[in-house]
Amino acid sequence: MSTAGATTRPRAATACGAVEGRPGPGGTAAFLGIPYAAPPVGPLRFAAPRPPRPWTGLRDAGAYGPTAPKAPYSPTFAALLADPVVPGDDCLNLNVWTPSPDPAAKLPVMVWLHGGALTRGSSAVPVYDGTAFARDGVVLVSANYRLGALGYGLFPDAPANRGLLDQIAALAWVAENIEAFGGDPARVTVFGQSAGAISTGALLAAPPAAGLFAQAALQSGAPEVLPRERVRALVRRMAALLGVPATAAAFAAVPLPRLLAAQEAASRRSGPLAGGPALGLVADPATLPEDPLPAAARSRVPLLLGWTSDEYRLWLAPTGAVRLLDRMGPLAVALARARSGKDRAALRTLRTALPGASPAAYAGQLLTDHRLRDPLRLLAGAARPAPSYVYEFAWPSGIPGLGACHALELGFVFDTLAVPEASWLAGPDAPQELADRMHAAWVRFARTGDPGWPAWDGGGPPMVFGAPRREGEGEQAPTPPARP
């Protein structure tokens, strides 16, 4: 059962019941807020995801569903990163944008996992609107998943990696239902940025996710697990602040506002570059039985992966940490080199690549090489049994000080530069031509498994989107193919 039209509302049948979406530009259709699992409330707050309850009649799918419980960004980051809140318990939901909700269409599918350090973010961020992918012949799915302690806290009486289990449940929903929306369940590409990319890499290594997708794209995040004791330490900090035992049963009885406040207080000494107790994926026999980086490197899944030129600037520039590191001078560089485990040769190479850069730039690049680029290069290594396509996003933001920072490429990948929230990070004059090229590469990868440049050989330069750092460094992005 599927219908679509310029004036009628599109409908599609899922395993749990029929849904009614909304028509979009160019004959596209959007179905928002469809539950893929039961609401994680009461005894299900810290349980593995359960199937959603079927419904009778026609379910309205015209608005984003509830977002996962989360604390807001600090004002500094809220000015740069949109993070809407949709209240409600039924937060394990997803959205589908499609060119044609026709089971015979057999179109490629892309499943988006949002970033946000596994503590923030949602599929309702306006920059993640999937209309441009649908316009270009791809069925785009975006999913919410549990965040923070609810999704990644480690407890003796609850399954580990619940947020990852949510993502696997969303992929299982896609496998069962996406044909009704015009998608081909055998042509699914899962992709994500930052924490979403870490999750995507973990899915490559998670036995329960095997066979649920055929390709993957990782933007500024590599598969990793945290030491179990590091995650337990943060849970114990929360428990001490709450005055309850460090168990899922005790945490489930705490009102969500108190739980989120304790999580924020316990996490203040942690950060993407600073380390410290944190919430994240852990090794686990049921979901991640081994280090996901080498396991993902052995996978036979074609990969598209890369980074931005100045990842660290999103974390350091808005907070004033860049100025602090510059005042520290050589000491900042020495501390960053020690923390990243880099030798003096690595620093000399960096100084050659970035002559005259500031101490903060050298320190930031050393740390982000360690956290992001080095593991992504290992993942893309030439020994993989499937091709890897590596990129670098180099266009600098129009916001002073941000450069080509973490998350800046998102409006380009989704071709949503016209969305007001995209300018919060990119500034007012982001080049649409670059968005055309980058978005087209992701569409081409979804369609063909080849984004339009040679597979990485383990040592060559990446594809560069935007102005390269030096004349002649890297190749230029391909001309986008004609839209269908």
Short mmCIF file of N, CA and C in Angstrom, two decimals, residues 203-351:
data_model
loop_
_atom_site.label_atom_id
_atom_site.label_comp_id
_atom_site.label_asym_id
_atom_site.label_seq_id
_atom_site.Cartn_x
_atom_site.Cartn_y
_atom_site.Cartn_z
N LEU A 203 29.40 -0.47 14.13
CA LEU A 203 28.46 -1.36 13.45
C LEU A 203 29.18 -2.29 12.48
N LEU A 204 30.29 -1.82 11.91
CA LEU A 204 31.09 -2.68 11.03
C LEU A 204 31.64 -3.89 11.79
N ALA A 205 31.81 -3.74 13.11
CA ALA A 205 32.42 -4.79 13.93
C ALA A 205 31.41 -5.52 14.80
N ALA A 206 30.14 -5.10 14.80
CA ALA A 206 29.14 -5.66 15.70
C ALA A 206 28.46 -6.86 15.05
N PRO A 207 28.62 -8.07 15.59
CA PRO A 207 27.98 -9.24 14.98
C PRO A 207 26.47 -9.10 14.77
N PRO A 208 25.71 -8.46 15.68
CA PRO A 208 24.27 -8.35 15.43
C PRO A 208 23.91 -7.47 14.24
N ALA A 209 24.86 -6.64 13.76
CA ALA A 209 24.58 -5.75 12.62
C ALA A 209 24.96 -6.37 11.29
N ALA A 210 25.57 -7.55 11.32
CA ALA A 210 26.05 -8.18 10.08
C ALA A 210 24.88 -8.39 9.11
N GLY A 211 25.10 -7.97 7.86
CA GLY A 211 24.11 -8.15 6.82
C GLY A 211 23.05 -7.08 6.74
N LEU A 212 23.06 -6.10 7.65
CA LEU A 212 22.04 -5.07 7.65
C LEU A 212 22.40 -3.88 6.77
N PHE A 213 23.64 -3.79 6.30
CA PHE A 213 24.03 -2.71 5.38
C PHE A 213 25.16 -3.21 4.50
N ALA A 214 25.32 -2.55 3.36
CA ALA A 214 26.30 -2.98 2.36
C ALA A 214 27.48 -2.05 2.25
N GLN A 215 27.33 -0.80 2.68
CA GLN A 215 28.39 0.20 2.58
C GLN A 215 28.34 1.09 3.81
N ALA A 216 29.41 1.88 4.01
CA ALA A 216 29.44 2.77 5.16
C ALA A 216 30.26 4.01 4.85
N ALA A 217 29.90 5.12 5.47
CA ALA A 217 30.66 6.36 5.36
C ALA A 217 30.87 6.93 6.75
N LEU A 218 32.12 7.28 7.07
CA LEU A 218 32.50 7.79 8.39
C LEU A 218 33.08 9.19 8.22
N GLN A 219 32.41 10.17 8.81
CA GLN A 219 32.84 11.56 8.74
C GLN A 219 33.37 11.99 10.11
N SER A 220 34.67 12.18 10.19
CA SER A 220 35.31 12.73 11.39
C SER A 220 35.05 11.91 12.64
N GLY A 221 35.19 10.61 12.52
CA GLY A 221 35.07 9.73 13.68
C GLY A 221 35.50 8.33 13.30
N ALA A 222 36.26 7.67 14.17
CA ALA A 222 36.75 6.32 13.90
C ALA A 222 36.23 5.38 14.97
N PRO A 223 36.08 4.09 14.64
CA PRO A 223 35.60 3.14 15.64
C PRO A 223 36.52 3.06 16.84
N GLU A 224 35.92 3.08 18.02
CA GLU A 224 36.71 3.01 19.25
C GLU A 224 35.84 2.47 20.37
N VAL A 225 36.50 1.91 21.37
CA VAL A 225 35.83 1.58 22.62
C VAL A 225 36.62 2.23 23.75
N LEU A 226 35.90 2.63 24.78
CA LEU A 226 36.53 3.18 25.97
C LEU A 226 36.82 2.07 26.96
N PRO A 227 37.83 2.23 27.80
CA PRO A 227 38.02 1.26 28.88
C PRO A 227 36.78 1.17 29.76
N ARG A 228 36.37 -0.03 30.09
CA ARG A 228 35.16 -0.20 30.88
C ARG A 228 35.25 0.56 32.21
N GLU A 229 36.42 0.58 32.81
CA GLU A 229 36.57 1.25 34.10
C GLU A 229 36.38 2.76 33.95
N ARG A 230 36.76 3.32 32.79
CA ARG A 230 36.58 4.76 32.57
C ARG A 230 35.08 5.10 32.53
N VAL A 231 34.28 4.26 31.89
CA VAL A 231 32.84 4.49 31.83
C VAL A 231 32.21 4.25 33.19
N ARG A 232 32.63 3.19 33.87
CA ARG A 232 32.09 2.92 35.20
C ARG A 232 32.43 4.05 36.17
N ALA A 233 33.61 4.67 36.00
CA ALA A 233 33.99 5.78 36.89
C ALA A 233 33.02 6.93 36.76
N LEU A 234 32.57 7.24 35.53
CA LEU A 234 31.62 8.33 35.38
C LEU A 234 30.27 7.95 35.96
N VAL A 235 29.85 6.70 35.78
CA VAL A 235 28.58 6.25 36.37
C VAL A 235 28.65 6.35 37.89
N ARG A 236 29.79 5.97 38.46
CA ARG A 236 29.92 6.08 39.92
C ARG A 236 29.89 7.53 40.38
N ARG A 237 30.50 8.44 39.60
CA ARG A 237 30.40 9.86 39.94
C ARG A 237 28.95 10.32 39.96
N MET A 238 28.19 9.89 38.93
CA MET A 238 26.78 10.24 38.89
C MET A 238 26.04 9.68 40.10
N ALA A 239 26.33 8.43 40.43
CA ALA A 239 25.65 7.80 41.56
C ALA A 239 25.92 8.55 42.85
N ALA A 240 27.17 8.98 43.03
CA ALA A 240 27.50 9.73 44.25
C ALA A 240 26.73 11.05 44.30
N LEU A 241 26.62 11.72 43.17
CA LEU A 241 25.88 12.99 43.14
C LEU A 241 24.39 12.77 43.38
N LEU A 242 23.86 11.64 42.91
CA LEU A 242 22.45 11.35 43.07
C LEU A 242 22.12 10.72 44.41
N GLY A 243 23.14 10.16 45.09
CA GLY A 243 22.91 9.48 46.34
C GLY A 243 22.21 8.15 46.18
N VAL A 244 22.52 7.44 45.08
CA VAL A 244 21.90 6.13 44.82
C VAL A 244 22.99 5.15 44.43
N PRO A 245 22.72 3.83 44.46
CA PRO A 245 23.70 2.87 43.98
C PRO A 245 23.95 3.03 42.47
N ALA A 246 25.11 2.59 42.01
CA ALA A 246 25.49 2.72 40.60
C ALA A 246 24.93 1.54 39.80
N THR A 247 23.60 1.40 39.85
CA THR A 247 22.92 0.32 39.13
C THR A 247 21.85 0.91 38.24
N ALA A 248 21.49 0.14 37.22
CA ALA A 248 20.43 0.59 36.32
C ALA A 248 19.10 0.69 37.06
N ALA A 249 18.83 -0.25 37.97
CA ALA A 249 17.58 -0.22 38.71
C ALA A 249 17.45 1.07 39.53
N ALA A 250 18.55 1.48 40.17
CA ALA A 250 18.51 2.71 40.96
C ALA A 250 18.40 3.94 40.06
N PHE A 251 19.14 3.95 38.96
CA PHE A 251 19.09 5.10 38.04
C PHE A 251 17.71 5.20 37.39
N ALA A 252 17.03 4.08 37.15
CA ALA A 252 15.73 4.11 36.50
C ALA A 252 14.68 4.80 37.37
N ALA A 253 14.90 4.83 38.69
CA ALA A 253 13.95 5.46 39.59
C ALA A 253 14.19 6.96 39.73
N VAL A 254 15.27 7.48 39.15
CA VAL A 254 15.61 8.89 39.27
C VAL A 254 14.89 9.68 38.17
N PRO A 255 14.21 10.78 38.48
CA PRO A 255 13.59 11.59 37.44
C PRO A 255 14.64 12.04 36.40
N LEU A 256 14.23 12.08 35.14
CA LEU A 256 15.18 12.39 34.07
C LEU A 256 15.90 13.72 34.25
N PRO A 257 15.24 14.80 34.66
CA PRO A 257 15.99 16.06 34.84
C PRO A 257 17.14 15.92 35.84
N ARG A 258 16.91 15.22 36.95
CA ARG A 258 17.98 15.01 37.93
C ARG A 258 19.10 14.16 37.34
N LEU A 259 18.72 13.13 36.59
CA LEU A 259 19.72 12.24 35.99
C LEU A 259 20.60 13.00 35.02
N LEU A 260 19.99 13.84 34.18
CA LEU A 260 20.76 14.60 33.20
C LEU A 260 21.64 15.65 33.88
N ALA A 261 21.15 16.26 34.94
CA ALA A 261 21.96 17.24 35.67
C ALA A 261 23.18 16.57 36.29
N ALA A 262 22.99 15.38 36.87
CA ALA A 262 24.13 14.66 37.44
C ALA A 262 25.12 14.25 36.36
N GLN A 263 24.62 13.86 35.21
CA GLN A 263 25.51 13.49 34.11
C GLN A 263 26.36 14.67 33.68
N GLU A 264 25.75 15.85 33.58
CA GLU A 264 26.50 17.04 33.20
C GLU A 264 27.55 17.38 34.25
N ALA A 265 27.19 17.32 35.50
CA ALA A 265 28.14 17.64 36.57
C ALA A 265 29.29 16.65 36.59
N ALA A 266 29.00 15.38 36.40
CA ALA A 266 30.05 14.36 36.45
C ALA A 266 30.97 14.41 35.23
N SER A 267 30.51 15.03 34.13
CA SER A 267 31.27 15.03 32.88
C SER A 267 32.09 16.28 32.67
N ARG A 268 32.08 17.20 33.61
CA ARG A 268 32.69 18.51 33.36
C ARG A 268 34.19 18.44 33.09
N ARG A 269 34.87 17.44 33.60
CA ARG A 269 36.33 17.34 33.39
C ARG A 269 36.67 16.48 32.18
N SER A 270 35.67 16.12 31.38
CA SER A 270 35.91 15.30 30.20
C SER A 270 35.75 16.14 28.95
N GLY A 271 36.28 15.65 27.84
CA GLY A 271 36.13 16.33 26.57
C GLY A 271 36.72 15.52 25.45
N PRO A 272 36.38 15.89 24.17
CA PRO A 272 36.88 15.13 23.03
C PRO A 272 38.40 15.06 22.96
N LEU A 273 39.07 16.13 23.42
CA LEU A 273 40.52 16.14 23.36
C LEU A 273 41.17 15.91 24.73
N ALA A 274 40.44 16.24 25.80
CA ALA A 274 41.06 16.21 27.13
C ALA A 274 41.02 14.84 27.77
N GLY A 275 40.08 13.99 27.36
CA GLY A 275 39.96 12.68 27.99
C GLY A 275 39.21 12.78 29.31
N GLY A 276 39.52 11.89 30.24
CA GLY A 276 38.82 11.84 31.52
C GLY A 276 37.67 10.85 31.48
N PRO A 277 37.05 10.57 32.63
CA PRO A 277 35.89 9.66 32.65
C PRO A 277 34.85 10.11 31.64
N ALA A 278 34.23 9.17 30.97
CA ALA A 278 33.32 9.53 29.88
C ALA A 278 32.32 8.42 29.67
N LEU A 279 31.33 8.71 28.86
CA LEU A 279 30.35 7.74 28.43
C LEU A 279 30.62 7.38 26.97
N GLY A 280 30.60 6.10 26.67
CA GLY A 280 30.85 5.68 25.30
C GLY A 280 30.75 4.18 25.15
N LEU A 281 31.03 3.74 23.96
CA LEU A 281 31.00 2.31 23.66
C LEU A 281 32.10 1.58 24.43
N VAL A 282 31.81 0.34 24.81
CA VAL A 282 32.78 -0.49 25.52
C VAL A 282 32.82 -1.86 24.85
N ALA A 283 33.92 -2.58 25.05
CA ALA A 283 33.99 -3.96 24.61
C ALA A 283 32.94 -4.77 25.35
N ASP A 284 32.27 -5.65 24.62
CA ASP A 284 31.14 -6.38 25.19
C ASP A 284 30.93 -7.65 24.38
N PRO A 285 30.80 -8.80 25.02
CA PRO A 285 30.68 -10.05 24.26
C PRO A 285 29.50 -10.09 23.30
N ALA A 286 28.41 -9.44 23.65
CA ALA A 286 27.20 -9.52 22.82
C ALA A 286 27.23 -8.55 21.65
N THR A 287 27.86 -7.38 21.82
CA THR A 287 27.78 -6.35 20.78
C THR A 287 29.12 -6.04 20.13
N LEU A 288 30.18 -5.91 20.93
CA LEU A 288 31.51 -5.59 20.40
C LEU A 288 32.52 -6.52 21.06
N PRO A 289 32.63 -7.75 20.57
CA PRO A 289 33.49 -8.73 21.24
C PRO A 289 34.98 -8.48 21.06
N GLU A 290 35.37 -7.54 20.18
CA GLU A 290 36.78 -7.21 20.01
C GLU A 290 36.90 -5.73 19.68
N ASP A 291 38.13 -5.22 19.70
CA ASP A 291 38.40 -3.84 19.33
C ASP A 291 37.79 -3.58 17.96
N PRO A 292 36.88 -2.59 17.84
CA PRO A 292 36.19 -2.43 16.56
C PRO A 292 37.07 -1.90 15.43
N LEU A 293 38.21 -1.25 15.74
CA LEU A 293 39.02 -0.72 14.65
C LEU A 293 39.62 -1.82 13.78
N PRO A 294 40.38 -2.78 14.33
CA PRO A 294 40.88 -3.85 13.46
C PRO A 294 39.77 -4.70 12.88
N ALA A 295 38.68 -4.91 13.64
CA ALA A 295 37.57 -5.69 13.09
C ALA A 295 36.94 -4.99 11.90
N ALA A 296 36.76 -3.67 12.00
CA ALA A 296 36.20 -2.92 10.87
C ALA A 296 37.17 -2.90 9.69
N ALA A 297 38.46 -2.86 9.98
CA ALA A 297 39.45 -2.86 8.90
C ALA A 297 39.43 -4.16 8.10
N ARG A 298 38.95 -5.23 8.71
CA ARG A 298 38.86 -6.52 8.01
C ARG A 298 37.55 -6.67 7.24
N SER A 299 36.63 -5.76 7.42
CA SER A 299 35.30 -5.93 6.82
C SER A 299 35.37 -5.81 5.30
N ARG A 300 34.42 -6.42 4.66
CA ARG A 300 34.33 -6.39 3.20
C ARG A 300 33.33 -5.32 2.73
N VAL A 301 33.14 -4.32 3.55
CA VAL A 301 32.20 -3.24 3.25
C VAL A 301 32.96 -2.06 2.65
N PRO A 302 32.62 -1.60 1.44
CA PRO A 302 33.26 -0.40 0.89
C PRO A 302 33.03 0.80 1.81
N LEU A 303 34.07 1.63 1.94
CA LEU A 303 34.02 2.76 2.87
C LEU A 303 34.30 4.08 2.18
N LEU A 304 33.60 5.10 2.62
CA LEU A 304 33.90 6.50 2.32
C LEU A 304 34.20 7.14 3.67
N LEU A 305 35.36 7.75 3.84
CA LEU A 305 35.72 8.26 5.16
C LEU A 305 36.68 9.43 5.04
N GLY A 306 36.65 10.29 6.04
CA GLY A 306 37.55 11.43 6.00
C GLY A 306 37.37 12.35 7.19
N TRP A 307 37.89 13.57 7.04
CA TRP A 307 38.00 14.51 8.15
C TRP A 307 37.98 15.92 7.61
N THR A 308 37.96 16.90 8.50
CA THR A 308 38.12 18.29 8.12
C THR A 308 39.55 18.72 8.45
N SER A 309 39.99 19.80 7.82
CA SER A 309 41.38 20.22 7.99
C SER A 309 41.69 20.73 9.39
N ASP A 310 40.69 21.31 10.05
CA ASP A 310 40.92 21.94 11.36
C ASP A 310 39.88 21.45 12.37
N GLU A 311 39.77 20.14 12.51
CA GLU A 311 38.76 19.56 13.40
C GLU A 311 38.75 20.24 14.77
N TYR A 312 39.92 20.42 15.35
CA TYR A 312 40.06 20.85 16.75
C TYR A 312 39.48 22.23 17.00
N ARG A 313 39.34 23.04 15.96
CA ARG A 313 38.92 24.42 16.18
C ARG A 313 37.49 24.53 16.72
N LEU A 314 36.64 23.55 16.45
CA LEU A 314 35.29 23.62 17.01
C LEU A 314 35.33 23.54 18.53
N TRP A 315 36.25 22.75 19.08
CA TRP A 315 36.33 22.58 20.53
C TRP A 315 37.16 23.67 21.20
N LEU A 316 38.18 24.19 20.49
CA LEU A 316 39.12 25.09 21.14
C LEU A 316 38.85 26.56 20.86
N ALA A 317 38.43 26.90 19.63
CA ALA A 317 38.28 28.32 19.30
C ALA A 317 37.12 28.99 20.04
N PRO A 318 35.91 28.43 20.09
CA PRO A 318 34.82 29.15 20.76
C PRO A 318 35.02 29.32 22.26
N THR A 319 35.79 28.45 22.87
CA THR A 319 35.98 28.49 24.32
C THR A 319 37.14 29.38 24.76
N GLY A 320 37.90 29.89 23.82
CA GLY A 320 39.08 30.67 24.16
C GLY A 320 40.31 29.85 24.43
N ALA A 321 40.22 28.53 24.28
CA ALA A 321 41.37 27.67 24.55
C ALA A 321 42.48 27.89 23.54
N VAL A 322 42.16 28.33 22.33
CA VAL A 322 43.19 28.62 21.33
C VAL A 322 44.12 29.72 21.87
N ARG A 323 43.53 30.77 22.43
CA ARG A 323 44.36 31.87 22.97
C ARG A 323 45.22 31.38 24.14
N LEU A 324 44.64 30.52 24.97
CA LEU A 324 45.41 29.98 26.10
C LEU A 324 46.60 29.16 25.61
N LEU A 325 46.38 28.29 24.64
CA LEU A 325 47.46 27.46 24.12
C LEU A 325 48.52 28.31 23.45
N ASP A 326 48.11 29.35 22.76
CA ASP A 326 49.10 30.21 22.13
C ASP A 326 49.95 30.93 23.18
N ARG A 327 49.34 31.30 24.30
CA ARG A 327 50.12 31.94 25.37
C ARG A 327 51.10 30.94 25.99
N MET A 328 50.69 29.67 26.05
CA MET A 328 51.59 28.65 26.59
C MET A 328 52.77 28.38 25.66
N GLY A 329 52.61 28.63 24.39
CA GLY A 329 53.71 28.51 23.43
C GLY A 329 54.22 27.08 23.29
N PRO A 330 55.55 26.89 23.30
CA PRO A 330 56.12 25.55 23.10
C PRO A 330 55.66 24.52 24.12
N LEU A 331 55.29 24.96 25.32
CA LEU A 331 54.81 24.02 26.33
C LEU A 331 53.52 23.35 25.86
N ALA A 332 52.63 24.11 25.23
CA ALA A 332 51.39 23.53 24.73
C ALA A 332 51.67 22.46 23.69
N VAL A 333 52.63 22.72 22.82
CA VAL A 333 52.98 21.75 21.78
C VAL A 333 53.59 20.50 22.41
N ALA A 334 54.45 20.70 23.39
CA ALA A 334 55.09 19.56 24.05
C ALA A 334 54.06 18.70 24.78
N LEU A 335 53.11 19.33 25.47
CA LEU A 335 52.07 18.57 26.16
C LEU A 335 51.20 17.80 25.18
N ALA A 336 50.84 18.44 24.06
CA ALA A 336 50.02 17.76 23.05
C ALA A 336 50.78 16.60 22.42
N ARG A 337 52.07 16.78 22.22
CA ARG A 337 52.86 15.69 21.63
C ARG A 337 52.93 14.51 22.61
N ALA A 338 53.08 14.80 23.88
CA ALA A 338 53.14 13.73 24.87
C ALA A 338 51.80 13.01 24.97
N ARG A 339 50.71 13.78 24.98
CA ARG A 339 49.38 13.18 25.12
C ARG A 339 49.02 12.34 23.89
N SER A 340 49.47 12.76 22.73
CA SER A 340 49.12 12.05 21.49
C SER A 340 50.09 10.91 21.19
N GLY A 341 51.21 10.84 21.93
CA GLY A 341 52.18 9.80 21.67
C GLY A 341 52.99 10.01 20.41
N LYS A 342 53.02 11.23 19.90
CA LYS A 342 53.75 11.52 18.67
C LYS A 342 55.24 11.74 18.96
N ASP A 343 56.09 11.34 18.02
CA ASP A 343 57.52 11.58 18.20
C ASP A 343 57.91 12.91 17.57
N ARG A 344 59.17 13.27 17.71
CA ARG A 344 59.62 14.55 17.19
C ARG A 344 59.54 14.60 15.67
N ALA A 345 59.70 13.45 15.03
CA ALA A 345 59.61 13.42 13.56
C ALA A 345 58.21 13.83 13.11
N ALA A 346 57.18 13.41 13.85
CA ALA A 346 55.81 13.79 13.49
C ALA A 346 55.61 15.29 13.61
N LEU A 347 56.21 15.88 14.64
CA LEU A 347 56.10 17.32 14.80
C LEU A 347 56.83 18.05 13.68
N ARG A 348 58.01 17.54 13.30
CA ARG A 348 58.73 18.17 12.19
C ARG A 348 57.92 18.09 10.90
N THR A 349 57.28 16.97 10.66
CA THR A 349 56.43 16.83 9.47
C THR A 349 55.29 17.84 9.51
N LEU A 350 54.71 18.02 10.67
CA LEU A 350 53.60 18.97 10.81
C LEU A 350 54.09 20.40 10.59
N ARG A 351 55.25 20.74 11.12
CA ARG A 351 55.78 22.09 10.93
C ARG A 351 56.08 22.35 9.45
#
